[in-house]
Coordinates of C-alpha atoms in Angstrom, one line a residue:
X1 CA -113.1 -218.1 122.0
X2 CA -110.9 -215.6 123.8
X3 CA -110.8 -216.3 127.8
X4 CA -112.2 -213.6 130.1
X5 CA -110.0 -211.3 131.9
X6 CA -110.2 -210.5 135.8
X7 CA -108.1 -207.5 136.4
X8 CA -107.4 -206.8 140.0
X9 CA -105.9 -203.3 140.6
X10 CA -104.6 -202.1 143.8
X11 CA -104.0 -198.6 145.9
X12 CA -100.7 -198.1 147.1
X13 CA -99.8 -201.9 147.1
X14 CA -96.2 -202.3 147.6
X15 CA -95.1 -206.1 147.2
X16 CA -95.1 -206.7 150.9
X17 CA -96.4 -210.4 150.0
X18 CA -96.3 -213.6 151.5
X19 CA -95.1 -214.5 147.7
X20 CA -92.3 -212.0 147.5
X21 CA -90.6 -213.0 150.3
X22 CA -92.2 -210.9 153.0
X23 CA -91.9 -212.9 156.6
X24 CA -94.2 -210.7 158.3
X25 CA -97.6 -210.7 156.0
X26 CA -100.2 -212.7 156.1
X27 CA -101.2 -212.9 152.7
X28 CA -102.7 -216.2 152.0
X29 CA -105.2 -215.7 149.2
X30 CA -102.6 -213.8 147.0
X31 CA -100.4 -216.3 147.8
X32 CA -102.4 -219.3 146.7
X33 CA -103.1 -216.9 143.7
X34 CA -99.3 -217.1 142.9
X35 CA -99.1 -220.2 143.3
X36 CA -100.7 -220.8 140.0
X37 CA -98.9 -217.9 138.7
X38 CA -96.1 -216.6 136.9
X39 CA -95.0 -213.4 139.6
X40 CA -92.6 -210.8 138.2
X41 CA -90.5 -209.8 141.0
X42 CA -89.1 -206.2 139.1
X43 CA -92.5 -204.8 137.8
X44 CA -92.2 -201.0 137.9
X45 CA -95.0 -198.3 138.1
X46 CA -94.0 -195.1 135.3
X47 CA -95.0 -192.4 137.9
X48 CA -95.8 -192.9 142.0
X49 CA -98.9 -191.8 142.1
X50 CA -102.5 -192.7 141.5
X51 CA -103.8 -190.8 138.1
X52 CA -100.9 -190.5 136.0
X53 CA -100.3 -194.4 136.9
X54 CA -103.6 -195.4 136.1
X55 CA -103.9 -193.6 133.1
X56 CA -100.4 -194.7 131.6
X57 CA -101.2 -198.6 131.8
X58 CA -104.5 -198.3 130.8
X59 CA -103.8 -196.5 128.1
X60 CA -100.4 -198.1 127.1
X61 CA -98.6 -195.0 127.1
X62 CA -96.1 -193.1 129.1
X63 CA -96.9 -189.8 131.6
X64 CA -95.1 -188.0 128.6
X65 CA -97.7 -189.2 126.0
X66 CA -100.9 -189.0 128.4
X67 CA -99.3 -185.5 129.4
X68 CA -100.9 -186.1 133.4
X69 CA -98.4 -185.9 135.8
X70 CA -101.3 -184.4 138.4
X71 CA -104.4 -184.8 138.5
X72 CA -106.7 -182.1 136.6
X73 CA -106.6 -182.9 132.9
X74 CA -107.9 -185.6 130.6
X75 CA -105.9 -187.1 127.9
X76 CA -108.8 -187.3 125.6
X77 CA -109.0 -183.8 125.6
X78 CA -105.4 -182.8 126.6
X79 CA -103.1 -185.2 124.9
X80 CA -104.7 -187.4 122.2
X81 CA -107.9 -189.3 121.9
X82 CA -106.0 -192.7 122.7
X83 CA -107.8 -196.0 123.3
X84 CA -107.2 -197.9 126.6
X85 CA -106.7 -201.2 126.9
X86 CA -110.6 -202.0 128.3
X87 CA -111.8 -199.8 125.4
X88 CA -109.9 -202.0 123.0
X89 CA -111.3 -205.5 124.6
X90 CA -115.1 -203.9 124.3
X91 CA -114.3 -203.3 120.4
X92 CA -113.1 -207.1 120.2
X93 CA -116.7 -208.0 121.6
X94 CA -116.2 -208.5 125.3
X95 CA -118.6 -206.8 128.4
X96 CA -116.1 -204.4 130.1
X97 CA -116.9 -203.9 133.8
X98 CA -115.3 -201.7 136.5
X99 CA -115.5 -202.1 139.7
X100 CA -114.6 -199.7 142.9
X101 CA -111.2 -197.4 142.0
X102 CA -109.9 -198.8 138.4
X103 CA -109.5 -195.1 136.9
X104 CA -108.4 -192.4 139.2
X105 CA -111.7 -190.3 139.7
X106 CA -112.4 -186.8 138.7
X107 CA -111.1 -184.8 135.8
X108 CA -108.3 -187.6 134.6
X109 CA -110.8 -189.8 133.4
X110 CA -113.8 -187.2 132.8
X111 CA -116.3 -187.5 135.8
X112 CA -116.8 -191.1 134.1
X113 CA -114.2 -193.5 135.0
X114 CA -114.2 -192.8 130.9
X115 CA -117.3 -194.4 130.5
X116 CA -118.9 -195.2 127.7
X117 CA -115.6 -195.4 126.0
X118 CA -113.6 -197.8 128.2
X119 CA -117.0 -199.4 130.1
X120 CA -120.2 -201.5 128.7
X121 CA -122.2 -200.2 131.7
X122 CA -121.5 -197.1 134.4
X123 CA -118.8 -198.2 136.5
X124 CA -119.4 -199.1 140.1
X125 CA -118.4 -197.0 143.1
X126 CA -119.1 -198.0 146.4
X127 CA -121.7 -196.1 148.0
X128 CA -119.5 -195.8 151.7
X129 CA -116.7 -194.3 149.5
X130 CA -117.3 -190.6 150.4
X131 CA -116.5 -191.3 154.0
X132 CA -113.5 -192.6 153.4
X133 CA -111.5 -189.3 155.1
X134 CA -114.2 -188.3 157.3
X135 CA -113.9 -188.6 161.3
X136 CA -114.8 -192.5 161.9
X137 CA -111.3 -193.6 164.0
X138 CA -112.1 -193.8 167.5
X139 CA -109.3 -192.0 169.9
X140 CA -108.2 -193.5 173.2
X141 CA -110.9 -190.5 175.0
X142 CA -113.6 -192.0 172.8
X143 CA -114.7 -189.6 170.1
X144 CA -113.8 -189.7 166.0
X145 CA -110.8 -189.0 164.5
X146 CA -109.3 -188.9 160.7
X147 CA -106.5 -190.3 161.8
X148 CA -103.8 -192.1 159.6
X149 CA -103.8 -194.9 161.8
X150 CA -107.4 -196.0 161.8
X151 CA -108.6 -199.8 163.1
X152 CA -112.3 -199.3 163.2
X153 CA -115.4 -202.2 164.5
X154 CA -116.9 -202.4 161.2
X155 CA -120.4 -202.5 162.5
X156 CA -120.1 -198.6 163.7
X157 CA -119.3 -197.5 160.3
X158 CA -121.2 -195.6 158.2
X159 CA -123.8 -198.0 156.6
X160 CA -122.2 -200.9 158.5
X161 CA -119.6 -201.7 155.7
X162 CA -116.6 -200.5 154.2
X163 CA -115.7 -199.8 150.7
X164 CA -113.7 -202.6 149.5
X165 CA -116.2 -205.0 151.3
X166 CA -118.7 -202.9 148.9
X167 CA -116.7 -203.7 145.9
X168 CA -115.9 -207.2 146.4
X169 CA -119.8 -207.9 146.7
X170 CA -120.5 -206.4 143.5
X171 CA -117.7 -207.7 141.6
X172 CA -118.9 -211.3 142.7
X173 CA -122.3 -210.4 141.6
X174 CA -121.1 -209.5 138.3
X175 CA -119.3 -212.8 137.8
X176 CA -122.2 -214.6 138.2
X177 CA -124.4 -212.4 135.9
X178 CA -121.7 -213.1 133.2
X179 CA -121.7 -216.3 133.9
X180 CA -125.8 -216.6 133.9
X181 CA -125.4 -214.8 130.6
X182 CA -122.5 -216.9 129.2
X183 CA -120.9 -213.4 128.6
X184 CA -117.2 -213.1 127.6
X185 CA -115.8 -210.3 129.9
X186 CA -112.7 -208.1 131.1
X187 CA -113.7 -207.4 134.9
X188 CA -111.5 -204.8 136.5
X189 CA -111.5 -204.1 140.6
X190 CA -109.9 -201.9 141.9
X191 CA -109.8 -201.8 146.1
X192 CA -108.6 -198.8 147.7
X193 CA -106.7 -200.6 151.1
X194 CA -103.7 -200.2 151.6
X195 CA -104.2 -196.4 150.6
X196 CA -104.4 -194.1 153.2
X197 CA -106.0 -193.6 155.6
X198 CA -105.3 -197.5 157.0
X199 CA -108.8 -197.9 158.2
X200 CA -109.6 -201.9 158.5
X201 CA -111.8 -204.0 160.8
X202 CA -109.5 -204.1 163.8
X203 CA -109.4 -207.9 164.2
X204 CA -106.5 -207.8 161.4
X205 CA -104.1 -205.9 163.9
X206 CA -103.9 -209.3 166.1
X207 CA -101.7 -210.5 162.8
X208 CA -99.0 -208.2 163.8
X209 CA -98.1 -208.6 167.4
X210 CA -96.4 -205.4 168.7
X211 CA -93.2 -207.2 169.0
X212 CA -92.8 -208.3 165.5
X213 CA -92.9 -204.8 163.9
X214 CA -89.2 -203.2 163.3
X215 CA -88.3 -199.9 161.8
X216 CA -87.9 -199.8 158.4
X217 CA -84.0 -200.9 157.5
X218 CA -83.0 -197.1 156.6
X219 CA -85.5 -194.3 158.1
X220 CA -82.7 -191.9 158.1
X221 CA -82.7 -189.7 155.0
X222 CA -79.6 -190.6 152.8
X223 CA -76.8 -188.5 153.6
X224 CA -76.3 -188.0 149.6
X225 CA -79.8 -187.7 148.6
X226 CA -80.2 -184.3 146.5
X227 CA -82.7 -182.2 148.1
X228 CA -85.6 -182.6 145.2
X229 CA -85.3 -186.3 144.8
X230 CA -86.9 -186.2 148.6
X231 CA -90.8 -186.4 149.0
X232 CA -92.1 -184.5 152.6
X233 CA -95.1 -186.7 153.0
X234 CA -97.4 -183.8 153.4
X235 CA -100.5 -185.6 152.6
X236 CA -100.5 -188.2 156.1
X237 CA -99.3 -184.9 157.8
X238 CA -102.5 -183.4 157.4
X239 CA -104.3 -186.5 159.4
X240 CA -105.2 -185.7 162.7
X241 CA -103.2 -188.1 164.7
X242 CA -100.0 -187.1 162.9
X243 CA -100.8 -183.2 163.4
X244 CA -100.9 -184.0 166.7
X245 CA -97.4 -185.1 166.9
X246 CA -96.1 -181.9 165.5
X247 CA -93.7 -182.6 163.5
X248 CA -91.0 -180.6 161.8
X249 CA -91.4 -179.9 158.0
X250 CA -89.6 -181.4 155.8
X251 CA -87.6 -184.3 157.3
X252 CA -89.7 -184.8 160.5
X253 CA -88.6 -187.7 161.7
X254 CA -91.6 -189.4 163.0
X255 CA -91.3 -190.5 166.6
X256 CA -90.0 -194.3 166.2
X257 CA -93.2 -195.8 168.3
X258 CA -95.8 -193.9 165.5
X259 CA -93.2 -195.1 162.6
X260 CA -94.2 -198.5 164.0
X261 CA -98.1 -198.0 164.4
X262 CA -98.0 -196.9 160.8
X263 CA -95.8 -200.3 159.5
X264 CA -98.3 -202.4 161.6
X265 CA -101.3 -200.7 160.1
X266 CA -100.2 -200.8 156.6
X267 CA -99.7 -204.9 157.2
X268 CA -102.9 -205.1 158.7
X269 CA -105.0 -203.4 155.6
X270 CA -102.5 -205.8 153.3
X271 CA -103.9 -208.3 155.2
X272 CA -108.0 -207.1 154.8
X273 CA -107.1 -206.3 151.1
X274 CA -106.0 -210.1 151.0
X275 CA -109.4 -211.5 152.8
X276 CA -111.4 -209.7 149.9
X277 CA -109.6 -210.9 147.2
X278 CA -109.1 -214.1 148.3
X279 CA -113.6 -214.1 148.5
X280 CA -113.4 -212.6 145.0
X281 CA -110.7 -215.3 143.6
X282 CA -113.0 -218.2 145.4
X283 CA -116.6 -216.9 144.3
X284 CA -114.3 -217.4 140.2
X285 CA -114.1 -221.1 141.3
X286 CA -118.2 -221.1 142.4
X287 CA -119.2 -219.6 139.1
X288 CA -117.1 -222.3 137.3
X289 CA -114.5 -220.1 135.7
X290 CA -110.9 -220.3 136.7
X291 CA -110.2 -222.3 134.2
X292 CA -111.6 -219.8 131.2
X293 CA -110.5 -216.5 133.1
X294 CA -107.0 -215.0 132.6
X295 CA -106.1 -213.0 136.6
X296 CA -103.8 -210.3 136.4
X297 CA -103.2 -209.1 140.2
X298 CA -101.3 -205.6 140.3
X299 CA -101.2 -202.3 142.0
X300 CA -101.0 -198.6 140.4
X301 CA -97.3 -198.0 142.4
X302 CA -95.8 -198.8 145.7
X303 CA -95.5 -196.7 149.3
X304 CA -93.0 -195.9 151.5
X305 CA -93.1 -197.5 155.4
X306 CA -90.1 -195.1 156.2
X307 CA -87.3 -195.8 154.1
X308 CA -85.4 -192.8 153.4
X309 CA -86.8 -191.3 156.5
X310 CA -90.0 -191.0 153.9
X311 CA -93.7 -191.9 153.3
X312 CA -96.1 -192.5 151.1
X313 CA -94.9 -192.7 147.0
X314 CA -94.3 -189.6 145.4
X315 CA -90.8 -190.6 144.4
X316 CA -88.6 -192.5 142.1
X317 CA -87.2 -194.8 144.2
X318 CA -88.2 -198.9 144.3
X319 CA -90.1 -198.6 147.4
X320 CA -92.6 -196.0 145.7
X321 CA -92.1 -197.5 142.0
X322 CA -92.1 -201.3 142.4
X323 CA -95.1 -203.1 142.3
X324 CA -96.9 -206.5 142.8
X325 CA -97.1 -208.2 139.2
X326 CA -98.7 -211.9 139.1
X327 CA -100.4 -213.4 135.7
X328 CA -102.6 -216.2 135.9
X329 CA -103.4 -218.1 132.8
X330 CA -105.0 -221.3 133.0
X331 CA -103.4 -224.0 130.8
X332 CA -100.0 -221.8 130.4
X333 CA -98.8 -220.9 134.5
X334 CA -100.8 -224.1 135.5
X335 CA -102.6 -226.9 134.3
X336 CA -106.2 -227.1 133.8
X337 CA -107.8 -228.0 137.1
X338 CA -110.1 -230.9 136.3
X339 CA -114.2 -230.2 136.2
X340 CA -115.3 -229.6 140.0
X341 CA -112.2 -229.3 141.4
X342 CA -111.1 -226.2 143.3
X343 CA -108.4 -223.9 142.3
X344 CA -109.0 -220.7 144.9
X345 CA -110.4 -221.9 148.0
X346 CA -110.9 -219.1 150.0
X347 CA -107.9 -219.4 153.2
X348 CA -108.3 -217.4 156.3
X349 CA -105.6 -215.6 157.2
X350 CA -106.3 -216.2 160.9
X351 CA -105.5 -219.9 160.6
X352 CA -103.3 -220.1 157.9
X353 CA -100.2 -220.9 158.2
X354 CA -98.6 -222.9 155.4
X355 CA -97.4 -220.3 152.7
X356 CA -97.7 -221.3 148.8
X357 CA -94.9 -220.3 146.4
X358 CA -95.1 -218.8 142.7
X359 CA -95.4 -221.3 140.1
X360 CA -93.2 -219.6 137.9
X361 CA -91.0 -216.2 138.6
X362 CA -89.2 -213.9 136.6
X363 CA -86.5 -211.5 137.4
X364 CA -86.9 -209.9 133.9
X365 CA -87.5 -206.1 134.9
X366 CA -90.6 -205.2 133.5
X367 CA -93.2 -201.9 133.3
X368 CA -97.1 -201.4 134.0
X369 CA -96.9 -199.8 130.7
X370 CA -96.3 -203.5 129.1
X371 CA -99.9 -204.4 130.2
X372 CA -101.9 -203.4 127.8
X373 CA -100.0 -205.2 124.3
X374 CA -99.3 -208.5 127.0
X375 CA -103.3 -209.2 128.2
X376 CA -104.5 -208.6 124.1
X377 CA -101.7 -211.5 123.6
X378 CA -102.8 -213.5 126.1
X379 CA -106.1 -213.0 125.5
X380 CA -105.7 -214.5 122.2
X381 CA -106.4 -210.6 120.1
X382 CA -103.6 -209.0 117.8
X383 CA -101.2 -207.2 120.1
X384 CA -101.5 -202.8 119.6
X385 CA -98.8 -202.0 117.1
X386 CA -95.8 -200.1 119.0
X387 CA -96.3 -196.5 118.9
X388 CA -94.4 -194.4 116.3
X389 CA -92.1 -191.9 118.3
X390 CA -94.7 -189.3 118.1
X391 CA -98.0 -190.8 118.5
X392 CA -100.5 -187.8 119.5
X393 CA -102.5 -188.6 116.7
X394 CA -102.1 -192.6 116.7
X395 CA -105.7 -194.0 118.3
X396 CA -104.1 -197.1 118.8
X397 CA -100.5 -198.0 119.9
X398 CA -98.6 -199.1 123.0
X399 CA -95.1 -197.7 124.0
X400 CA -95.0 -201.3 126.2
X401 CA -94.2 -204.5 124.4
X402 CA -95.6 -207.5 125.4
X403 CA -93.9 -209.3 128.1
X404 CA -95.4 -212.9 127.4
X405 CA -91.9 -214.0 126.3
X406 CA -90.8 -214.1 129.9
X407 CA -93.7 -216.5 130.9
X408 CA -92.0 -219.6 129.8
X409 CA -88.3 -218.2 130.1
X410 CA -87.1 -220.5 133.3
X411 CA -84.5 -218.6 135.0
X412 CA -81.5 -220.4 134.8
X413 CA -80.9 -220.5 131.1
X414 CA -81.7 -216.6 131.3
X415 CA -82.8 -215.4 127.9
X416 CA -79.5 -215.2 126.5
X417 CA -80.3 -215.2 122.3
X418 CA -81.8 -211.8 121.2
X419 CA -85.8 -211.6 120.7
X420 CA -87.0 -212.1 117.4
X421 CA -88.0 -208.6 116.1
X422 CA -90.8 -207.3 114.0
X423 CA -93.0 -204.0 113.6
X424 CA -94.9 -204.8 116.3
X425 CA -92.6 -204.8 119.2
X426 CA -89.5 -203.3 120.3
X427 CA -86.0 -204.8 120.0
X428 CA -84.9 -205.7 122.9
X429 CA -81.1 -206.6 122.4
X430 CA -80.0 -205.1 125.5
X431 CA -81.2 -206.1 129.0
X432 CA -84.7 -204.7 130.0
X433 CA -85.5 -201.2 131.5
X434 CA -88.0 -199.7 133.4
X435 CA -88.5 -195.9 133.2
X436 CA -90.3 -194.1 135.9
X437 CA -90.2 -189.9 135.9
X438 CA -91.8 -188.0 138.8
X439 CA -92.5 -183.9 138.6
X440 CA -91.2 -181.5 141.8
X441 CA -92.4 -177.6 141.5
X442 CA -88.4 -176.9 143.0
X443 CA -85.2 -177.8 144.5
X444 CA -86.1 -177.7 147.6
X445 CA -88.9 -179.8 150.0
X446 CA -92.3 -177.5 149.7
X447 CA -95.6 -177.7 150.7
X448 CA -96.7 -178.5 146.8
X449 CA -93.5 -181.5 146.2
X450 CA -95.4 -184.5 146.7
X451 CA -98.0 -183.5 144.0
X452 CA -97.2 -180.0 141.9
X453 CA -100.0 -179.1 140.0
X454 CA -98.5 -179.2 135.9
X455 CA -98.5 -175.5 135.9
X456 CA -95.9 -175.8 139.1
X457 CA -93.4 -178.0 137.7
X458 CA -89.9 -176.9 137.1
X459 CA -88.4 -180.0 137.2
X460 CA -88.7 -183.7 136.5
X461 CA -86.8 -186.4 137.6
X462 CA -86.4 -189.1 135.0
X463 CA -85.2 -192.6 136.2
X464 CA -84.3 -195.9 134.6
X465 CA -84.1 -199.2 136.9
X466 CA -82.0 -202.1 135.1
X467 CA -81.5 -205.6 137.1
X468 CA -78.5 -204.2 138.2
X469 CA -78.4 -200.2 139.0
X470 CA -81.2 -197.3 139.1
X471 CA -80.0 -194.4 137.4
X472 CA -82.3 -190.4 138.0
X473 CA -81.3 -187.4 136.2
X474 CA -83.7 -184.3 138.0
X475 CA -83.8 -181.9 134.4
X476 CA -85.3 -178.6 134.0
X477 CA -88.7 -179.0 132.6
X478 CA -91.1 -176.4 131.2
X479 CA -94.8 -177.3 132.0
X480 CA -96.4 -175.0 129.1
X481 CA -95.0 -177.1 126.3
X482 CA -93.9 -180.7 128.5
X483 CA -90.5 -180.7 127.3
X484 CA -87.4 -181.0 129.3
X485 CA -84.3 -179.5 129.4
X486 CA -81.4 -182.4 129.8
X487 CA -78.8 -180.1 129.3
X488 CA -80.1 -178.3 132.6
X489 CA -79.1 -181.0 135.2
X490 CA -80.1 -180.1 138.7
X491 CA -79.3 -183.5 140.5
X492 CA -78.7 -187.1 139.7
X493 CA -78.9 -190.3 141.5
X494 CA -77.0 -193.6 141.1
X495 CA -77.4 -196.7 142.9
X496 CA -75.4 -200.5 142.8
X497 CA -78.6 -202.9 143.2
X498 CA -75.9 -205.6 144.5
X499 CA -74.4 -203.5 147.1
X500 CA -76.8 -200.9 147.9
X501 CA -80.4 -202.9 147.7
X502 CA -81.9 -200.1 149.8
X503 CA -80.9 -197.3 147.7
X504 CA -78.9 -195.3 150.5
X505 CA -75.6 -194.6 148.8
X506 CA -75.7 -192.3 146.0
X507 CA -72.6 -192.4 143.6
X508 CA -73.8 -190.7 141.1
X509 CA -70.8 -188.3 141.6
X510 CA -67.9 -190.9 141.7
X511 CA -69.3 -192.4 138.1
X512 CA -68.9 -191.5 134.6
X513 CA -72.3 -191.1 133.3
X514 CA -72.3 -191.0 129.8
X515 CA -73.6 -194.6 128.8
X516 CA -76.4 -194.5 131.0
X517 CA -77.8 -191.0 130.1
X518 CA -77.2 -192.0 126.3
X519 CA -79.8 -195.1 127.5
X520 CA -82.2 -192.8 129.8
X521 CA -82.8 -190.0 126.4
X522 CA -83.3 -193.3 124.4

């Protein structure tokens, strides 16, 4: 028998983890999660924002194949009637279940979270959901706000809850129906913190002492950066409290004080996020089945806490593109806890000190595309087939290979011989890539760059991270027929991961470009 499959999702989770390296966080749960773990540390997200994320991984195919770069079509419909990777564990005879933001909701997955297709039963959405931008931050003068910044007393919200505490009841109540039922299942939970706005219980902001929170490395925008590549963060500049600051369109800055309340509140909702799944991960161990359930722990992209001079994702860069990736798999990252004993006790981030590191990590870079063919491996089913180079018609296929060949890889003899080939994956005989793309309406910073609906885009930005560089071509692109132009080059962007970690310097004009465009069209 297959094991089950818990698959924890995140909003706008950058990996600003106890596990990655973070000093700051308290992240103890995810941590101890890690622990047990193998943790990819160069996991990328194929475009920055919610939908067209969420649709590519779950569906094992590329913004290009899904054809949703915004959010107002579905691929059924749109593209090609593709399974997703839930869909294809229902068929092999497990109980799907969603929980809280899994699919992006709305059009891009039919009103349904693409239910019945995808689900057993109607997904779950928490019933304090709707409120999520309405006026419930208190101001210093006393009355409600929908502010960005937003540490609320959770007993004044609506209902006396919030949304994620929602889901992570529900979820636990699932686990133990399954378990009741001796059910095989594929649980997904999606939680919506850190996603704007950062409303938490307010306790979590004595975690970040006012003297402990810094500017980020680089707000300044990049003296080389070409004009598209730049997102204008228009979406927390229509929250109250940052109206209020008036700032200029597009570059701003933010006042250094707010960029600080911002970094501190983002920490502080990593930190809620972590409490829940840390009571998700320990009510597993009370229903008896960490050691028969496989964890994947991810997010759908990253955000930016002012590098760049930006925020939010909406760009190519790592800070909007990287991503938390951790795989548990009892009996292969760890070994089999003995019968009773604990392997997730829930840890309180208010007395916790002691951080836990990754069992096993890999530097390989790797793509949220790759999810799909790697849980149907680990799970023990036969891995999609990769997809032909035109697969509109192709129910099944994956344009991600499997990436449990990196599980056992240690780092120091770094995969050196090439990997076995056969139909079903893709020859990889030259180091990994991961390709991200994100769509601008123009040139220049507008109202609409952040998120251009597909019948605005003129041009997309297509960008390959190796280990060792990340390479962006902006290209002409005509939204009526979703191709691009790449002899219409508006901009490019090149940057030396040893030297320039940050991604300030751009030398894309002092290099010769023609091996790494050759790569990027292949």
């Amino acid at each position: 028998d297959g094991m089950n499959v818990l698959f924890i999702v995140v909003d706008d989770l950058r990996p600003v983890l106890g596990c990655y390296g973070d000093k700051l966080v308290k992240s103890p749960n995810i941590d101890q999660l890690a622990s047990q773990s193998i943790v990819f540390s160069n996991a990328y997200a194929q475009q920055a924002v919610c939908a067209p994320s969420r649709v590519s991984f779950l569906t094992g195919r590329r913004p290009d194949t899904t054809r949703l770069y915004d959010f107002y079509s579905y691929w059924r419909v749109h593209a090609g009637n593709y399974s997703t990777m839930p869909q294809y564990f229902k068929a092999n005879g497990y109980v799907t279940l969603s929980v809280g933001k899994v699919f992006h909701p709305g059009v891009s997955s039919n009103y349904s979270d693409d239910y019945p297709y995808s689900w057993s039963v109607p997904p779950f959405h928490p019933s304090t959901e709707k409120y999520e931008n309405d006026k419930t931050c208190r101001g210093k003068d006393g009355k409600l706000y929908a502010n960005l910044v937003c540490p609320v007393d959770v007993t004044e919200m609506p209902s006396g809850t919030l949304p994620d505490i929602q889901s992570t009841e529900e979820a636990i109540r699932l686990l133990n129906v399954m378990k009741t039922n001796k059910e095989k299942f594929f649980l997904a939970v999606g939680y919506h913190k850190p996603h704007i706005p950062l409303r938490y219980p307010q306790e979590f902001l004595k975690l970040y002492p006012w003297e402990n929170i810094t500017l980020a490395p680089d707000p300044w925008v990049p003296e080389k950066l070409p004009s598209v590549a730049y997102n204008p963060w228009t979406d927390i500049r229509q929250r109250d409290d940052v109206k209020a600051l008036n700032v200029s369109f597009p570059y701003g800055p933010l006042p250094d004080d707010f960029q600080r309340r911002i970094r501190q509140s983002y920490y502080a909702a990593v930190s809620y996020l972590d409490t829940q799944v840390g009571l998700l991960l320990n009510a597993l161990d009370d229903a008896g089945l960490s050691n028969s359930t496989i964890v994947v722990f991810t997010a759908d992209h990253g955000w930016s806490l002012g590098e760049h001079g930006e925020w939010a994702k909406y760009s190519n860069f790592d800070v909007a593109t990287r991503v938390p990736l951790i795989f548990y798999v009892p009996g292969m990252t760890t070994s089999s806890a003995s019968q009773g004993e604990r392997v997730f006790p829930y840890l309180d981030p208010f007395s916790h000190i002691l951080g836990s590191v990754p069992q096993g990590q890999s530097k390989k870079v790797v793509e949220l595309v790759s999810l799909f063919p790697t849980l149907a491996e680990l799970a023990g089913l036969p891995v999609p087939p990769a997809c032909p180079e035109t697969s509109f018609h192709v129910a099944l296929c994956t344009e991600g290979a499997s990436i449990v060949r990196y599980f056992n890889a240690s780092e120091e003899k770094a995969v050196e011989e090439k990997d076995g080939c056969d139909d079903t994956c893709r020859c990889f005989d030259e180091e990994p890539v991961a390709f991200s793309q994100y769509p601008r309406p123009a040139d220049a910073p507008q109202w609409n760059s952040d998120k251009p609906k597909l019948k605005d885009i003129r041009i997309m930005g297509y960008s390959m991270r190796t280990v060792d560089y990340r390479y962006t071509v902006w290209v002409r692109f005509y939204p009526n027929n979703f191709s691009a132009d790449f002899e219409d080059i508006h901009a490019g962007e090149f940057y030396m991961m040893e030297t320039d970690p940050n991604q300030d310097y751009n030398i894309y004009n002092n290099i010769s470009h023609g091996v790494f465009f050759k790569k990027l069209l292949g």
